[in-house]
Amino acid sequence: MNVVATRNFGAPIRRNEDARLLSGQALFVDDVELPGMLHAAFLRSNLAHARIRTIDVSAARAREGIVAVYTAEDLGDYWAPGPLLVPPPPIADTVFHPRTQVPLAKDKVRHVGEPLAVVLAQSRYLAEDALSDIAVELEPLPAVVDLEKAQTETAARVHDDVRGNVAARVRQNRGDYAAARARATHVVARRFHYDHGASSPIETRGVVANWDARADHLTIWDTTQAPVFLRNGLAGMLGLSERQVRVIAPFVGGGFGPKIMLFYPEEVVIPWAARKLNRPVKWIEDRLEHFFATTQERGQTHDAEIALAADGRILGVKDVFLHDTGAYNPYGLTVPINSQCTLLGPYVIPNYDSTFTAIFTNKPIVTPYRGAGRQHGVFVIERLLDIAAHELKIDRTEIRRRNLISPDAFPYNNEIIYQDFAPLSYDSGNYEPILDKALEMIGYDRFLAEEQPRLRAQGRHVGVGVACYVEGTGIGPYEGAKVQVQANGKVSVATGIGTQGQGHFTVFAQIVADQLGVEVRDVDVVTGDTDQFYWGAGTFASRGAVVAGNAVNEAAKVVRQKILKLAAEHFECAEEDLEIADGQVSVVGIPGQAVKLGALALKANPMRGAVRPGTEPGLESTQYFGPPGGATASGVHAMIVEVDPQTFTLEVLKYVVVHDCGTVINPLILAGQIHGGVAQGIGNAFYEQLVFDEEGQLLNASLADYLLPTALDVPHMEIAHTVTASPLNPLGIKGAGEAGAIPVGPVFAQAIEDALGLLERKIELNEIPLSPGRLFELTAKLR
Amino acid sequence: MKPAPFRYVAARTIEQALQLKAEYGDEARFLAGGQSLVPTMNFRLTQPAMLIDINPLAELTGVKNCAGDRVRIGALTRYRNLERDPATARNLPLIYEALPHIAHPQIRNRGTIGGNLAHADPASEMPAIVVALAGRLRAQSKKGERWIDAADFFVGALSTALEPDEMLLEVELPTAPARSGACFMEVSRRRGDFAIIGVAATVRLDGEGRCAEARIGLCNAGDVPVLAAEASESLAGRKIGALEIKQAAALVQGAIDPGGSIHASKEFQRHIASVLTARAVAAAVQRAEQAA
Amino acid sequence: MTTDTHDITVTVNGTPYRRQVEARLLLSDFLRHDLLLAGTHVGCEHGVCGACTVLFDGAPVRSCLMFAAQVDDHAITTVEGLATDRDHLHPLQEAMRDCHGLQCGYCTPGILMTMKVFLDETPSPDEAQIREALSGNLCRCTGYQHIVEAVQLAAERLRG
């Protein structure tokens, strides 16, 4: 019998990559040092909307230490708007006007920070000096900032040929909402504002390009989450073959979404400059630039209503919302589609009518950031249910319970189209036990019946919040992996996605270690190097473990078969009599009859002699995995918070997450993903906000004023899991990367309302972010 | 974000530092802890032509006890050393309570009291404390030295009474007298951030448990630290109870003129000013009663 | 203007270095690009994120807020000075690995330097003290919980 032992899969294995990271020996993009390397700095627009009259770089070029200064003109034919990365999903009657970013601005600038020129110098210090030498004449235009005003006939146009600044309009429909509303006992209609922010990884973006003219080869180090597509696109743009370009995403200091945006201006300009100057070129984004030059998420305004029966059952939901897409929309409609789809949540919503209009604004580009628009949709449905519960005098967790999709209803087809262009179908799930577990862990009933009144009598204002959500994860198109047993007995794994802290070097090793009977630490995983693996879409949408993980598994399975076949020939026995463990193959029941994997690998690659036709050398396999659709993870968050009724500062007393992401590969890594997601969710709910003024100027472009939560702002969290394996992949796993960040907004709103008794006093918190100052304003009528 | 070019001199003596400052005037800045100055230089918001590093001047550090129950703190004294000095809690309880709110430990390892005061950020805690304690500051230039009362030292946002050729040498503060209590409180978005509003309150009781003197200082309540004189005086000579505290908290409004920011509207700042005044005075009274 | 340069002698991780540096060269850049000690990372260059924290004469400081010219005759310790090599990590580094206290690892060196000194000074910290000591270092990946556990574990192990 040669059963695959699951020793490592599911175990909290320590990470392979940590020793290097902990001792400061891991390569990040800014660590790349090349002889003769030049440093780039970009001159960026200080106006949100303007026509470019002139740019005079002559003084900058003349400065000592400056090697070159380029504008859009200098790029010649190379200058072109970037490709549309994600076309709109196939939804009938969609209006879509793609407008993509350019390498250096020509004619117009459309957001603060848009690059106008690039300086190449001997140091970043000198390059920044030269920026002030560049004379730019900009003719200011009115800035498009407000989503509603943007659509008026007299509003300025971000793109001269796009009327009303309408980047897109999409309507998705299920059933007949009007009919549902007509027979509803109760309707709740509200306006909601949800603002999400800047991903702010501690490592900003960066690009190093090294053109070797003699080898005719370009190497690019980039903090990208999508090295393969970056390689393909840049090769095409530069007139090179893909083979001539190597993109390496080394260790990357946090991705969270915006690092998968492709063909950023800097990514397009720096390699071109390296080739033109025949010198390596480095550009590292500084923190100030990050607020403009890297994509972010921002706000939506929803006018939503829910139609209910008397017992709180949902008859239908209608939602009309505006989405701020920024100055360009290269990423298509992913974010608002996610909002639209994820609003449905774990609930039966038989009739759904959702329309969004994406608006161009004179602000930085919006592309997915952890949650990718799901937060916005989840906030709307959770708040509608909270208000409905209050008005119908039903407990807010009970109203949710009554609407949960039943466990025997899977696969559950929501009949609208998701971001992967496939119908939104939930593969598996069991939602009620998750809610039960969360309520048990937070002590919901006891809190409301006993603790809250007791503390209230002491003058303390404590409240509980509970929110449910689902998350579509693990979408296609596909990923691939190559697994190879080396002559030294260690196993190498390569895959095309990148890693930004998710532990791929370990979780993929765990999968292989079980299949091939080796130690996790003896499996060496490479990600993010296009020379090591040619194909792949990238790390995004909580899909790495699901899609690449399954590809790794498929490849490891094939290698396992090859091992068994070769060993069976070697021992002249049947494959069933063999066992793989501890890095060797042995014959069951016959001690001493064992061959090391490394020896088998050598045997599989003879230097001389003839092989049978169809033989592949080595113990190696490359396999691909593409799921038919996304796997739906789900969860419930619950929180107890204390609010100071005078200062409106708060303290989270307890935070609980119950999460279902199917089969778990490494519970320690999974917990880390959830903790990190919740921390970002807390930032989103109560601390972070990009504050733009009417001129499109960002007023808080620094970490002193864009407030990331610290260790004193993020509570200890208790996490529990349930498992409904995904039927869509052999490992049964679902993605988990974004889950923590998704429902935190409504949890905060509900808990704060509860702590301050706001609903009873007719005050609702229908916006995110909140803050002490905002709570003060919203409760004005109480004073 | 790299700073613009400048000339750097590590001063060997105070005289040398003052000589250079006299030569360069406003074109030169003193480099003390650098925790406020260097970020502005990295953003290129400040571009001094000359940076005079006074960190080598060890004679500017340290806390000395002086006659009349006062202490003199050298301008170059690091906040972290004040935190660690057991005398701080005893003699300067307002400072001791404020220190954990001033940025973070790494910042306090370098940040100096003199640098913080000379930077004069209206949202900074220490200026308000120095004003609340009616301290005085000693400045020196090539031409000589002088004492400046705290009330006169802060003239505007990021602006002090120091002349372009002057350096701050030390700050003199009264130690906490007998039968007194002090309390520093602030509301900020995160620990270590600048205060939305901070209140520094001291209360000294007489033999009968009545308030002999109270002083209420506020930070981020205007362009300069605010001493809420009317509110403070309203407590003098009275037994401080809930009513007196409420009155003082209301009177604070007349002294302040908060400017608002993206983190807090003026109205919210005003609200917090009264809330914190009430709380800080109540705590100061309680501590004074315990000390008595 | 001609560039203002200064000769400095600085000991980093026990090794003395003599270099000539431009006045405005930030200590973070000096360590990373002149001395090629790239373990210290840069996150903001305005003293907020703490990724660049190193020890200056034994005290954790933001290296992005100091100039290389200032460190003449001083001693710096960076993360490369914590462990003797990859196989012999400091107990705090071991604990971070055991507790999954790092994900992308970018903020980690700054946290290690800060918390190493914190543990030296506070050998038996409670969770509140740990979080307060950690509050000057931003992490965007971990949500801090596993870092807190790692520091608690390291404290236990260091106490023996």
XYZ file of C-alpha atoms in Angstrom, chain A residues 124-125 128-129 286 288 644 646-647 649 686-687 691 700 702-705 707-708 712-713 771-773 776-777 783, chain B residues 1-5 42-44 104 187-191 193 196 262-265 267-269 271-272 275-276 279:
56
model
C 18.204 59.253 -5.932
C 19.318 62.311 -4.002
C 15.308 64.554 -6.685
C 17.432 67.702 -6.815
C 8.886 56.599 -1.732
C 4.775 60.067 -0.481
C -16.404 56.412 25.711
C -17.929 61.701 25.714
C -14.747 61.316 23.696
C -12.796 56.793 21.558
C -12.027 53.393 12.198
C -8.657 54.835 11.236
C -8.960 62.764 2.453
C -3.038 63.315 4.290
C 1.944 60.602 4.886
C 1.856 57.865 7.482
C 1.619 60.544 10.136
C -1.838 61.444 8.867
C -3.510 56.254 10.086
C -2.486 52.614 9.957
C -2.407 49.110 20.476
C -5.284 49.470 18.007
C -13.910 57.948 13.890
C -14.368 59.725 17.198
C -14.832 63.022 15.381
C -19.392 63.227 17.555
C -20.952 64.789 14.452
C -26.451 66.948 22.965
C 12.221 61.306 -0.124
C 15.756 62.590 0.224
C 16.733 65.910 1.766
C 18.170 68.784 -0.253
C 21.914 69.374 0.091
C 13.179 64.512 3.914
C 9.938 65.939 2.554
C 11.977 68.969 1.432
C 7.007 56.257 20.461
C -7.306 62.394 23.124
C -5.472 61.350 19.992
C -6.322 59.047 17.121
C -3.654 56.552 18.064
C -1.265 56.447 20.963
C -0.089 60.740 17.561
C -6.540 66.281 19.144
C -8.764 66.379 9.017
C -8.719 64.361 12.222
C -11.039 66.533 14.259
C -13.329 69.442 13.579
C -16.361 71.714 17.294
C -15.047 68.306 18.285
C -11.861 69.848 19.644
C -16.026 69.455 23.012
C -12.968 67.401 23.960
C -14.481 66.927 28.570
C -10.782 66.525 29.284
C -11.561 64.832 33.853
